Amino acid sequence: MEKKFFLDDMEEREEHSFSVIADFEGNEEQLMDIDVDEIIPILPMRSIVLFPGSLMPVPIGRNSSLKLLRDAEKKSLYIGAVCQRSSETEEPAMEDLYTIGTICKVVRTLELPDGSKTAILQGLKRMSLDEIVKTTPYLKGRVTPLREEMPSPDDKEFPLMLESCKELTIRYFRSAHIFPHDSSFAIKNIANPLFLVDFICTNLPLSKDEKEELLAIDALRTRTYKLLEFLNREVQLAELKESIQVRARVDIDQQQREYFLQQQIKTIQDELGGGQEQEVEEIREKAKRMKWSAEIGKYFMKEVDKLERTHPQSPDYSVQLNYLQTMLGLPWGIYTTDNLNLLNAEKVLNKDHYGLEKVKERILEHLAVLKLKGDMKSPIICLYGPPGVGKTSLGRSIAAALKRKYIRMSLGGVHDEAEIRGHRKTYIGAMPGRIIKGLSKAGSSNPVFILDEIDKVGADRHGDPSSALLEVLDPEQNSTFHDNFLDVDFDLSKVLFIATANNLNTIPAPLLDRMELIEVSGYLTEEKVEIARRHLVPKELEANGMKSMNIKLSKNTLEAIIESYTRESGVRELEKKIGKVFRKIARQYATDGSLPHGDIKPANLQDYLGIAEYTRDKYQGNDYAGVVTGLAWTAVGGEILFIETSLSRGKGERLTLTGNLGDVMKESAMLALEYIKSHAQLLDINYDTFDRWNIHVHVPEGAIPKDGPSAGITMATSIASALTQRKVKANLAMTGEITLRGKVLPVGGIKEKILAAKRAGITDIILSAENRRNINEIQEIYLKGLTFHYVTDIKEVFALALTDEKVADAIDLSVTPESTEKKA
């Protein structure tokens, strides 16, 4: 029987090899009519699935496979070609092989020029591999030939399915450009439907699982239908891939066209004297006018030469050009002239900010030295205090007073060191740090630079910005500040840096050491009233569109808003409340055109702000023994507090402390009791009293945490009053720390405390003698109506605070408590 082979292309592909169809003279079905032994040699193939009726070149790598093929060719044996489940398996067993394969014969074994072996196999009939019976020298297995179920001659749909297979196959080969042109002719002329379907199955780039699925189908009609599904999918993918390639080719052509046009433009610009040469020449001219040092000028010209050698189309060109433009944009040696008129500076500071005397004094001192010396290194000032007291806005006023440029940089949440020092210019998207960018924006080398929220700088894997600030804020180092992007030193010594912070505890110690700390404490009620009257009310009138209307808030009304609707150190919440009042009025005016008659009174505030949110404690009298008024400092101002001591009968000494007290405050109570016990004779207290009566000290408002040593003398007086049942002097308050020897030590927050006492109706205040200096710093207007008693020992406190009068319902402490033992 003569065989003609189409061996145009035997190239192996990723998942399959191309097969060729054999054209037989006579009846093709004779090829399927073969007698096969029950046990035949089994050839495992790594990723190739052989179909009946096809010729397939199969590369041979295993020695056992080569021996099998030689024996089969020599003895004209039929063999079983079965695909492996995994191509990595070197010595496959039964479980490593698919159970459906193809009976075939070896047509020829070839040795290629590179030394590799290839066998040409002809598929004859499908088979089922039942078991492996022998493994050496090669595999042998028991097989069962499988019959083909041909479609009925009356099936009119099947021929149409075959035609669709032919058309889709030819369409796929043309789209994919992976098969010889005469293969289309071969497909059109295959008359046997079984050969046609198996030939297409062999040559489609399907996975081995999909090919095994097709090979396992007995009914030709079902196999053809499944093949149509795979063909449609592969054709769509091939056409989509071809479309993408066409579009990509068009994009590349467009880029080449644009490049050609850009080259033409460059040539024309060169002829006209423009382009790169003109750009470089402009940079050289600008560099001649810069006021930098000779060293920096020399370095800059080297960078210009580097730009000149760089091709304009190179990515490095834009990087280098950006660097040079940044250098030219910096204010090298450019300084604004300071306004050294001290009276004018003081006037500006007083106009913009009420209070803040220490800060204003420090700025005026700086101006005075600058005026006398002519030149000095600017100090690094750190304003710290609670939010809303005007730390940030103060910087703008300082800039206005000095007539310097003003730059503000918020450091809150900054956690990248490059934000301060910049990136190296070799990085993509590199830029200078925010210090250099701020100076470039200001246009001078001596602006007022506000470093806002310096206590909120973070740190992560990108570095520690607070460490980068060490060089910026050190007057001995910032004259040679090194930014990574510039890669040259820049002088920051003339910049007036002002940092702001709420909490000094979060600022690293080395950074804190480089700054001059100025505390901006919270405002007093009187100061808040003045700030509201001078600044906040006019600002909110304009913000709410009522600047031209005659609406006024009296001092009493402003004080009522501060006392009853805000609780803060600054004035932010006060500004919001004033704005809320004006918005209510604006709505009323926009609705019916009516305005409030006259000034807004405190009694009318409930209509605008609702029910009062806070209340102030008032002096409650001296009718009870053991109740003493103390003074406390809080972040939102001063407060008065009451120390209450009560006695109850009991056996043994017992001291109970309540009121959410901290450790220091508890220790103050224990110190006070121990002192009174050791000096009981001074107060005429019987020693047996401590054994027969339990002492309970309470500080009201138990939900609010309280701590600190300043209530020491207050607790001692409260316990002494309870144990002697003597009244405390009326309208008296006190603050001071007590020692075990009875010494009275100074405490802080005096200004806030005395104003709280004044608001509560207190007329006499007991303080440590060392707190006299704090009183001398307070303006006389705030001290009016108060009498201060300075003490050094607790005995003096008892003499001043405790009267000889007993309370109305005094307890007789000499009575012995009833026995708690039950009588038999």
XYZ file of N, CA and C in Angstrom, residues 104 108 121 141 165-166 251 261 291-292 313 317-318 321 531 592 668 734 758:
57
model
N -0.580 2.201 17.316
C 0.140 2.774 16.178
C 1.280 1.842 15.794
N 9.282 5.053 10.914
C 10.716 5.240 10.730
C 11.305 5.853 11.993
N 5.492 8.112 14.017
C 4.469 7.124 14.352
C 3.228 7.376 13.517
N 1.605 -3.559 28.216
C 0.315 -3.465 28.877
C -0.763 -4.229 28.150
N -16.233 22.613 10.628
C -14.898 22.282 11.157
C -13.813 22.674 10.172
N -14.036 22.365 8.891
C -13.032 22.708 7.873
C -12.821 24.216 7.803
N 0.784 51.722 16.708
C 1.338 52.612 17.733
C 2.827 52.819 17.540
N 9.599 63.495 13.232
C 9.204 64.902 13.200
C 9.968 65.713 14.240
N 24.036 85.458 43.269
C 24.925 85.946 44.337
C 25.449 84.801 45.187
N 25.866 83.735 44.532
C 26.392 82.615 45.311
C 27.919 82.659 45.371
N 16.713 64.175 23.899
C 15.718 63.106 23.956
C 15.984 62.118 25.092
N 18.145 64.303 30.498
C 18.152 65.725 30.151
C 17.156 66.504 31.006
N 15.922 65.979 31.109
C 14.901 66.680 31.895
C 15.262 66.688 33.378
N 17.980 69.329 33.756
C 17.416 70.665 33.553
C 16.599 71.095 34.777
N -9.924 89.396 73.946
C -9.619 88.814 72.623
C -10.890 88.721 71.784
N -37.030 87.327 57.900
C -38.052 88.392 58.024
C -37.468 89.791 58.151
N -0.458 62.970 99.888
C -0.615 64.244 100.597
C -1.581 64.081 101.761
N -7.071 78.051 99.748
C -5.635 77.853 99.973
C -5.071 76.866 98.955
N -11.221 84.272 92.615
C -11.916 85.562 92.522
C -13.310 85.385 91.931
